[in-house]
XYZ file of C-alpha atoms in Angstrom:
386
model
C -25.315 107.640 173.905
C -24.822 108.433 170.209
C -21.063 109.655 170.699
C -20.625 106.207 172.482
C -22.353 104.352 169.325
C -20.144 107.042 166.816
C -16.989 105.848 168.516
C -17.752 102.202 169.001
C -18.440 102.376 165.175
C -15.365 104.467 164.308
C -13.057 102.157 166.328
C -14.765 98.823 164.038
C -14.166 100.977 161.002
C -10.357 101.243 162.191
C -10.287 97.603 163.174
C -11.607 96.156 160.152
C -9.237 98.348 158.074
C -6.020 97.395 160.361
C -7.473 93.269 160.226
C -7.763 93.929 156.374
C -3.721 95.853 156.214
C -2.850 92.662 158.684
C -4.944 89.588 156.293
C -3.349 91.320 153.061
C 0.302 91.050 154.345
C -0.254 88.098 155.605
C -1.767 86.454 152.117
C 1.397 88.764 150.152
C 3.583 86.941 152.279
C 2.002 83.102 151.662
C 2.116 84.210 148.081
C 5.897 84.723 148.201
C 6.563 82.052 150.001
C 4.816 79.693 147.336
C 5.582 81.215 144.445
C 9.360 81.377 144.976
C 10.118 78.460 146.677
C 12.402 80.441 148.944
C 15.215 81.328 146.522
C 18.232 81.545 149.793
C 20.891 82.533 147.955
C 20.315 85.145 145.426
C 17.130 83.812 143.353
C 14.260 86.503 142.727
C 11.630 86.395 145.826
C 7.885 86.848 144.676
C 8.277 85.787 140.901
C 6.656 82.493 139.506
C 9.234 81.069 136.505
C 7.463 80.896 133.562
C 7.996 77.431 131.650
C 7.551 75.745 128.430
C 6.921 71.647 128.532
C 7.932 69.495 125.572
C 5.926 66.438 125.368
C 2.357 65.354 126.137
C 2.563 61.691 126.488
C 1.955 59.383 129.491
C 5.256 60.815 131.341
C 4.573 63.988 129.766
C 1.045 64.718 131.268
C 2.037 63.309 134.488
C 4.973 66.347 135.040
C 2.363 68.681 133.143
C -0.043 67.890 136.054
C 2.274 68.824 138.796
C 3.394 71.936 136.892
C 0.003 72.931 136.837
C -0.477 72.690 140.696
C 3.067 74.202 141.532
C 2.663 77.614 142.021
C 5.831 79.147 142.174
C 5.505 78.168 137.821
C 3.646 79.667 134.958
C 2.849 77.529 132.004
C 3.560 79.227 128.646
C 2.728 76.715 125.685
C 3.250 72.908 125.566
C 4.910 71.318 121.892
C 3.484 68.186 121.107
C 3.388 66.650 117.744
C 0.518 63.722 117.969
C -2.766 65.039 117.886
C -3.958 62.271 120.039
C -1.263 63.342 123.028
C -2.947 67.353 122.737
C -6.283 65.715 122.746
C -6.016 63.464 125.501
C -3.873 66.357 128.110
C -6.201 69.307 126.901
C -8.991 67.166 128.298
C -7.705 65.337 131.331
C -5.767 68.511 132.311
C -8.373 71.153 131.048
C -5.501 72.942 129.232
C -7.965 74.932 126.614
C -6.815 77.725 127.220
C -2.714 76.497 126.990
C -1.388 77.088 123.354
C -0.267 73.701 122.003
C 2.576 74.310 118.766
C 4.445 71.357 116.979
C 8.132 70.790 117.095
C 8.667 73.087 113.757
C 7.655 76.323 116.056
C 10.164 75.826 119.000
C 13.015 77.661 117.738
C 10.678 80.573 117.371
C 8.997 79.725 120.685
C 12.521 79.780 122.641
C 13.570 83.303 121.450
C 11.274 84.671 124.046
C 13.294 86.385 126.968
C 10.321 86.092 129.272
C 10.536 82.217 129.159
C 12.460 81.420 132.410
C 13.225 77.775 131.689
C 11.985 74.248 130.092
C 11.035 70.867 130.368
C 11.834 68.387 127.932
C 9.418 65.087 128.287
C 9.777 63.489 125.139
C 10.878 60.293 123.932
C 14.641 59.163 125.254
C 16.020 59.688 121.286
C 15.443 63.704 121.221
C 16.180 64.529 124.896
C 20.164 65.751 123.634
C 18.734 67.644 120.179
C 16.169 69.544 122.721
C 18.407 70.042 125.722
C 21.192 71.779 123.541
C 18.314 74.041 121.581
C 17.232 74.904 125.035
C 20.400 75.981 127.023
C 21.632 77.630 123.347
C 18.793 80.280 123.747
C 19.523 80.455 127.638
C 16.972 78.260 129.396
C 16.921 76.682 132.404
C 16.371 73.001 131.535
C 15.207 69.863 132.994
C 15.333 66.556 131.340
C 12.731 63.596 132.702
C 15.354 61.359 132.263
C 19.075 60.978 130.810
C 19.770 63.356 128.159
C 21.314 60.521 125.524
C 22.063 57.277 125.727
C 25.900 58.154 124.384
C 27.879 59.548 127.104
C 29.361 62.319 124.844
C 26.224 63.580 123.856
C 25.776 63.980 127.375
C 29.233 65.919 127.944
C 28.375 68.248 125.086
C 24.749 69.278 126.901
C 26.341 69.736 130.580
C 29.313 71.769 128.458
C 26.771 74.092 126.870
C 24.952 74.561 130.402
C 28.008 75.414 132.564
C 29.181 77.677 129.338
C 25.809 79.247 129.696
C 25.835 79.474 133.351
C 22.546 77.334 133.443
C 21.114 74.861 135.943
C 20.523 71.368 133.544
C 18.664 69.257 135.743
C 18.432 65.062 135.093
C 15.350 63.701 136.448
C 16.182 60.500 137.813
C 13.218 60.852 140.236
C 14.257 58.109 142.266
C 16.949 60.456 144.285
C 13.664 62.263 145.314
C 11.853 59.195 146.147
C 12.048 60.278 150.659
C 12.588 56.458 151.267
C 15.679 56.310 148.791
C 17.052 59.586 150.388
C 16.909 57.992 153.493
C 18.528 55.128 152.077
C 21.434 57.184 150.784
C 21.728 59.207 154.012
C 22.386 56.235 156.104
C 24.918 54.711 153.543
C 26.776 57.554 152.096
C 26.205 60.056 154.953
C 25.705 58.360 158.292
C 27.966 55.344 157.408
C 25.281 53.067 159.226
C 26.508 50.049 157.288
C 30.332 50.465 157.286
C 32.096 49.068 154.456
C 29.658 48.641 151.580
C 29.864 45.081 150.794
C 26.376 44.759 148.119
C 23.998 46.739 146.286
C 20.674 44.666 144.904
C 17.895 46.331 143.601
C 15.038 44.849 142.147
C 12.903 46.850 139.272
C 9.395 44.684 138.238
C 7.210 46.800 135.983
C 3.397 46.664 136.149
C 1.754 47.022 133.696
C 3.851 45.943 130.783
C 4.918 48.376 127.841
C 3.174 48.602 124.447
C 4.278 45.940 122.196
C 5.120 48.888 120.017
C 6.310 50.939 122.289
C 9.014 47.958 123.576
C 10.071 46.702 120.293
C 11.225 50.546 118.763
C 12.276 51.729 121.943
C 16.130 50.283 121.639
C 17.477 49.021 118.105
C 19.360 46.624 120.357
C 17.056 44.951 121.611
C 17.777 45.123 125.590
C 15.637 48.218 126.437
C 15.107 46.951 129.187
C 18.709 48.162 130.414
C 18.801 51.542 128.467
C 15.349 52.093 129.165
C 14.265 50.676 132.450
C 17.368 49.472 134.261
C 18.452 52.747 134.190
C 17.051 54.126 137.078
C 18.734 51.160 138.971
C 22.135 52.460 137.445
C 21.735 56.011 138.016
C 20.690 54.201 141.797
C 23.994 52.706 141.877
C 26.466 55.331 140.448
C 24.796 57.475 143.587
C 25.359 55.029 146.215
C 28.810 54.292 145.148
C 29.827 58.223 144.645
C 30.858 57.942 141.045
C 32.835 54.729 141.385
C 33.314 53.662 138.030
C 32.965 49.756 137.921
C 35.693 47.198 137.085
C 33.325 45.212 134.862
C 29.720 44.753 133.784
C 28.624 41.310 132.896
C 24.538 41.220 131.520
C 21.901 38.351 131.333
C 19.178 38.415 129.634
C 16.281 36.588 128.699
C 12.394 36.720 126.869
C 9.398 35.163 128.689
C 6.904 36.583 126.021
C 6.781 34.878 122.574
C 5.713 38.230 121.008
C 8.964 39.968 122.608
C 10.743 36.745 122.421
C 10.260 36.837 118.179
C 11.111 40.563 117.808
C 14.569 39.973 119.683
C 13.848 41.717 122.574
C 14.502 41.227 126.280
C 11.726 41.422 128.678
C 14.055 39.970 131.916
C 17.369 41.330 132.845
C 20.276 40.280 135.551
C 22.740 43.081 135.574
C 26.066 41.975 137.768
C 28.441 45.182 138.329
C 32.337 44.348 140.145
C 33.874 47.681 141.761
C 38.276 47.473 142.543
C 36.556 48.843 145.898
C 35.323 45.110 146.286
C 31.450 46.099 146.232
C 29.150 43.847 144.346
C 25.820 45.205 142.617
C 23.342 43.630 140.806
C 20.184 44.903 139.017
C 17.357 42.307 139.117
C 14.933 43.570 136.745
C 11.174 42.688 134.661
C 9.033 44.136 132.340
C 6.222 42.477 134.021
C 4.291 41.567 137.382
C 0.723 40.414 137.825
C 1.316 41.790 142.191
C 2.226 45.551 141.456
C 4.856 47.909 140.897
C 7.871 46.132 142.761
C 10.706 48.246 143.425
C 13.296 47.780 146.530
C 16.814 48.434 146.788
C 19.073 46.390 150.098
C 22.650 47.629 150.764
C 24.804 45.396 152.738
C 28.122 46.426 154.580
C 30.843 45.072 157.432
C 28.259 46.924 159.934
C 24.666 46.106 159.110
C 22.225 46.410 156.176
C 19.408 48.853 154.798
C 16.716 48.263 152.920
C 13.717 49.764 151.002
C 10.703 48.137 150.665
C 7.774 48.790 148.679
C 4.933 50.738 150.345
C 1.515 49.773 149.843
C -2.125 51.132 148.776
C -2.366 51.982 152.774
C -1.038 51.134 155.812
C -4.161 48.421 156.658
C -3.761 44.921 157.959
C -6.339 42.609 158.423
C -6.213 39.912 160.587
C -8.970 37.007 161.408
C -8.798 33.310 162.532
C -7.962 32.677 158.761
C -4.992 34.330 158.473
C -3.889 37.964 157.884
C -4.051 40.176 154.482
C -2.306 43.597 153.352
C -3.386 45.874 150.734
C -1.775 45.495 147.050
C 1.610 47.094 145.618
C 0.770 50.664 143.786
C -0.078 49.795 140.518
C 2.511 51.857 138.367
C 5.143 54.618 138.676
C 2.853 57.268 138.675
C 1.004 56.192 141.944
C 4.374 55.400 143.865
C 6.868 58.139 142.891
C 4.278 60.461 143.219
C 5.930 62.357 145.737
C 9.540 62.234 144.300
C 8.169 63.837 140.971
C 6.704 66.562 142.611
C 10.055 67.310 144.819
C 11.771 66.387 141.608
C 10.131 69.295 140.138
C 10.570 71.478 143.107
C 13.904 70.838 143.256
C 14.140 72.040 139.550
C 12.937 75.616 140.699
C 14.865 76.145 143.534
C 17.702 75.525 140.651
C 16.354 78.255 138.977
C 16.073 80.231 141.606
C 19.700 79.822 142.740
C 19.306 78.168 146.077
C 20.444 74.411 145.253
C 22.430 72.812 142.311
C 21.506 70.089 140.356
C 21.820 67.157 142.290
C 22.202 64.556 139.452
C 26.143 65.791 138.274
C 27.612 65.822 134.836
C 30.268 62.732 135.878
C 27.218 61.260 137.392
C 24.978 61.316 134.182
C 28.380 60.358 132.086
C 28.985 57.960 134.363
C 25.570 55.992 134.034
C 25.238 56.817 130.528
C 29.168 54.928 130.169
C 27.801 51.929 132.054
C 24.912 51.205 129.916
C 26.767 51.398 126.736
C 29.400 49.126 128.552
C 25.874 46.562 129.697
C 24.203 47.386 125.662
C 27.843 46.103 124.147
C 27.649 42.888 127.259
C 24.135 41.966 126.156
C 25.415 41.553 122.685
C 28.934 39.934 123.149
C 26.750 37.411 126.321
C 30.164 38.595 128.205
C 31.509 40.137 130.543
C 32.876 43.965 129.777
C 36.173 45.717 131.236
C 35.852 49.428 131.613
């Protein structure tokens, strides 16, 4: 009876020590698989990228928050000037223990080798300064948006990254957005509409902008193009495959008295004529009282697509009185939420060698070129030949 007990023990022992070899493999291999985001062609398997972010503002915290839960990254430090921005992320993103430094230490801060790459999330006006300091000491580098408002500012930062060998990623998060991708496939890739006739999008803001915020944004005083429209460009220029338009032609107007006595434009009507014979036009507000409103409809000789907005939830009530649905998502935050975080996986697997950027250099040059054409429209009230 006790050599029956001894070897019903030993054969436990053996079992718990093979289910142990067998759970430890098994957790080794979830780790690699979520760490490095499955680098197919040539990128480093089992490594998490270590990252610095630039910028702590609203946008800034927002990426910083989906760094945090990626974990094929590392965050290293995060440079951020206004002591409010450090105060406000160190406490909604517990980041005491993250090293915050001011601009004056980043050349200092991007002569470490171990630094595998960096985000820049600061204000439009220093993306092209930061980009360039970044792929100069051989960073990876994303930028949340374009990386200058003058398209050869632009060419010089995609130079410097293909002179480098780097991946420079634009983060016009709306090419994430799975809706807009589907969009695009059925266009561009499927051909579901034929002939593309028209391109509308519509871009309504909720909530407004600082007064401050809108009236030093763009010297020119139509932010709302350079700033906000953008996305709707960088929309178009995607759709179209780099068509560069015949002409732009841009309306504007001011609804608020406060924006309407600083000079600046709070409503925007963007008209864009391709040789190709397709028709866009940007439909844009700095302001709704219903929700974040953003839909795109492409029209062709075979049939139409269109993205809607989604809502809170799916719910629909229904009584003798009539029938509700839930609001629009409140901001950008709530309803890109998933395109930012495939924005930013997409940025690793760049890093890790498996994709290329998918925003190109003509791309970014391209929609950088339009909105100086729309910027030089709004002033003439004109119509502008490329």
């Amino acid at each position: 009876m006790a050599v029956c007990l001894g070897r019903m023990l030993m054969v436990q022992q053996q079992s718990g020590r093979m289910l142990g070899r067998e759970c430890s493999a098994w957790l080794s291999l979830q780790r690699c698989r979520s760490t490095d985001v499955a680098a197919k062609s040539g990128g480093e398997q089992c490594r998490r990228f270590e990252v610095g972010v630039l910028g702590a503002g609203r946008i800034g915290r927002l990426h910083l928050q989906n760094v945090l839960s990626h974990r094929g990254l590392k965050l290293r430090w995060v440079v951020e000037d206004s002591q409010e921005a450090v105060q406000q992320a160190t406490r909604q993103l517990m980041l005491h223990d993250t090293p915050f430094h001011p601009t004056a230490d980043l050349p200092e801060l991007l002569k470490d080798h171990s630094l595998d790459g960096v985000l820049v999330l600061t204000p439009t006006d220093t993306h092209s300064s930061l980009v360039k300091q970044s792929l100069e000491n051989g960073k990876n580098s994303f930028c949340r948006k374009t990386h200058s408002r003058n398209p050869r500012e632009i060419q010089q930062c995609y130079d410097l990254a293909q002179q480098n060998d780097l991946p420079l990623c634009t983060g016009f998060q709306r090419r994430f957005d799975p809706a807009m991708r589907d969009l695009y496939d059925s266009v561009v890739l499927h051909k579901a509409v034929g002939n593309v006739r028209n391109i509308k999008t519509v871009s309504r803001d909720s909530p407004r902008p600082s007064y401050t915020f809108l009236k030093a944004c763009d010297p020119t005083g139509c932010n709302i193009l350079s700033d906000m429209a953008v996305h709707d460009v960088d929309m178009i220029v995607w759709l179209t495959q780099g068509q560069e338009p015949e002409f732009i032609y841009v309306i504007t107007h001011s609804h608020d008295a406060e924006l309407a006595e600083a000079g600046v434009a709070d409503s925007i009507t963007v008209l864009l004529k391709y040789k190709s014979g397709v028709i866009a036009a940007i439909d844009s507000c700095r302001e709704t009282t219903y929700g974040y409103d953003i839909r795109v409809e492409v029209f062709g000789s075979d049939g139409m697509v269109t993205v809607e907005n989604p809502r809170e939830t799916t719910s629909v009530k229904d009584s003798v009185a009539g029938g509700s649905v839930r609001r629009l998502y409140h901001s950008f935050p709530e309803r890109f939420e998933k395109a930012f975080q495939l924005q930013l996986q997409h940025f690793v697997n760049c890093m890790a060698g498996s994709e290329k950027p998918i925003v190109t250099m003509n791309q970014a040059v391209l929609t950088a070129s339009i909105i100086e054409k729309g910027l030089q429209s709004f002033g003439k009230k004109a119509p502008v030949y490329f």
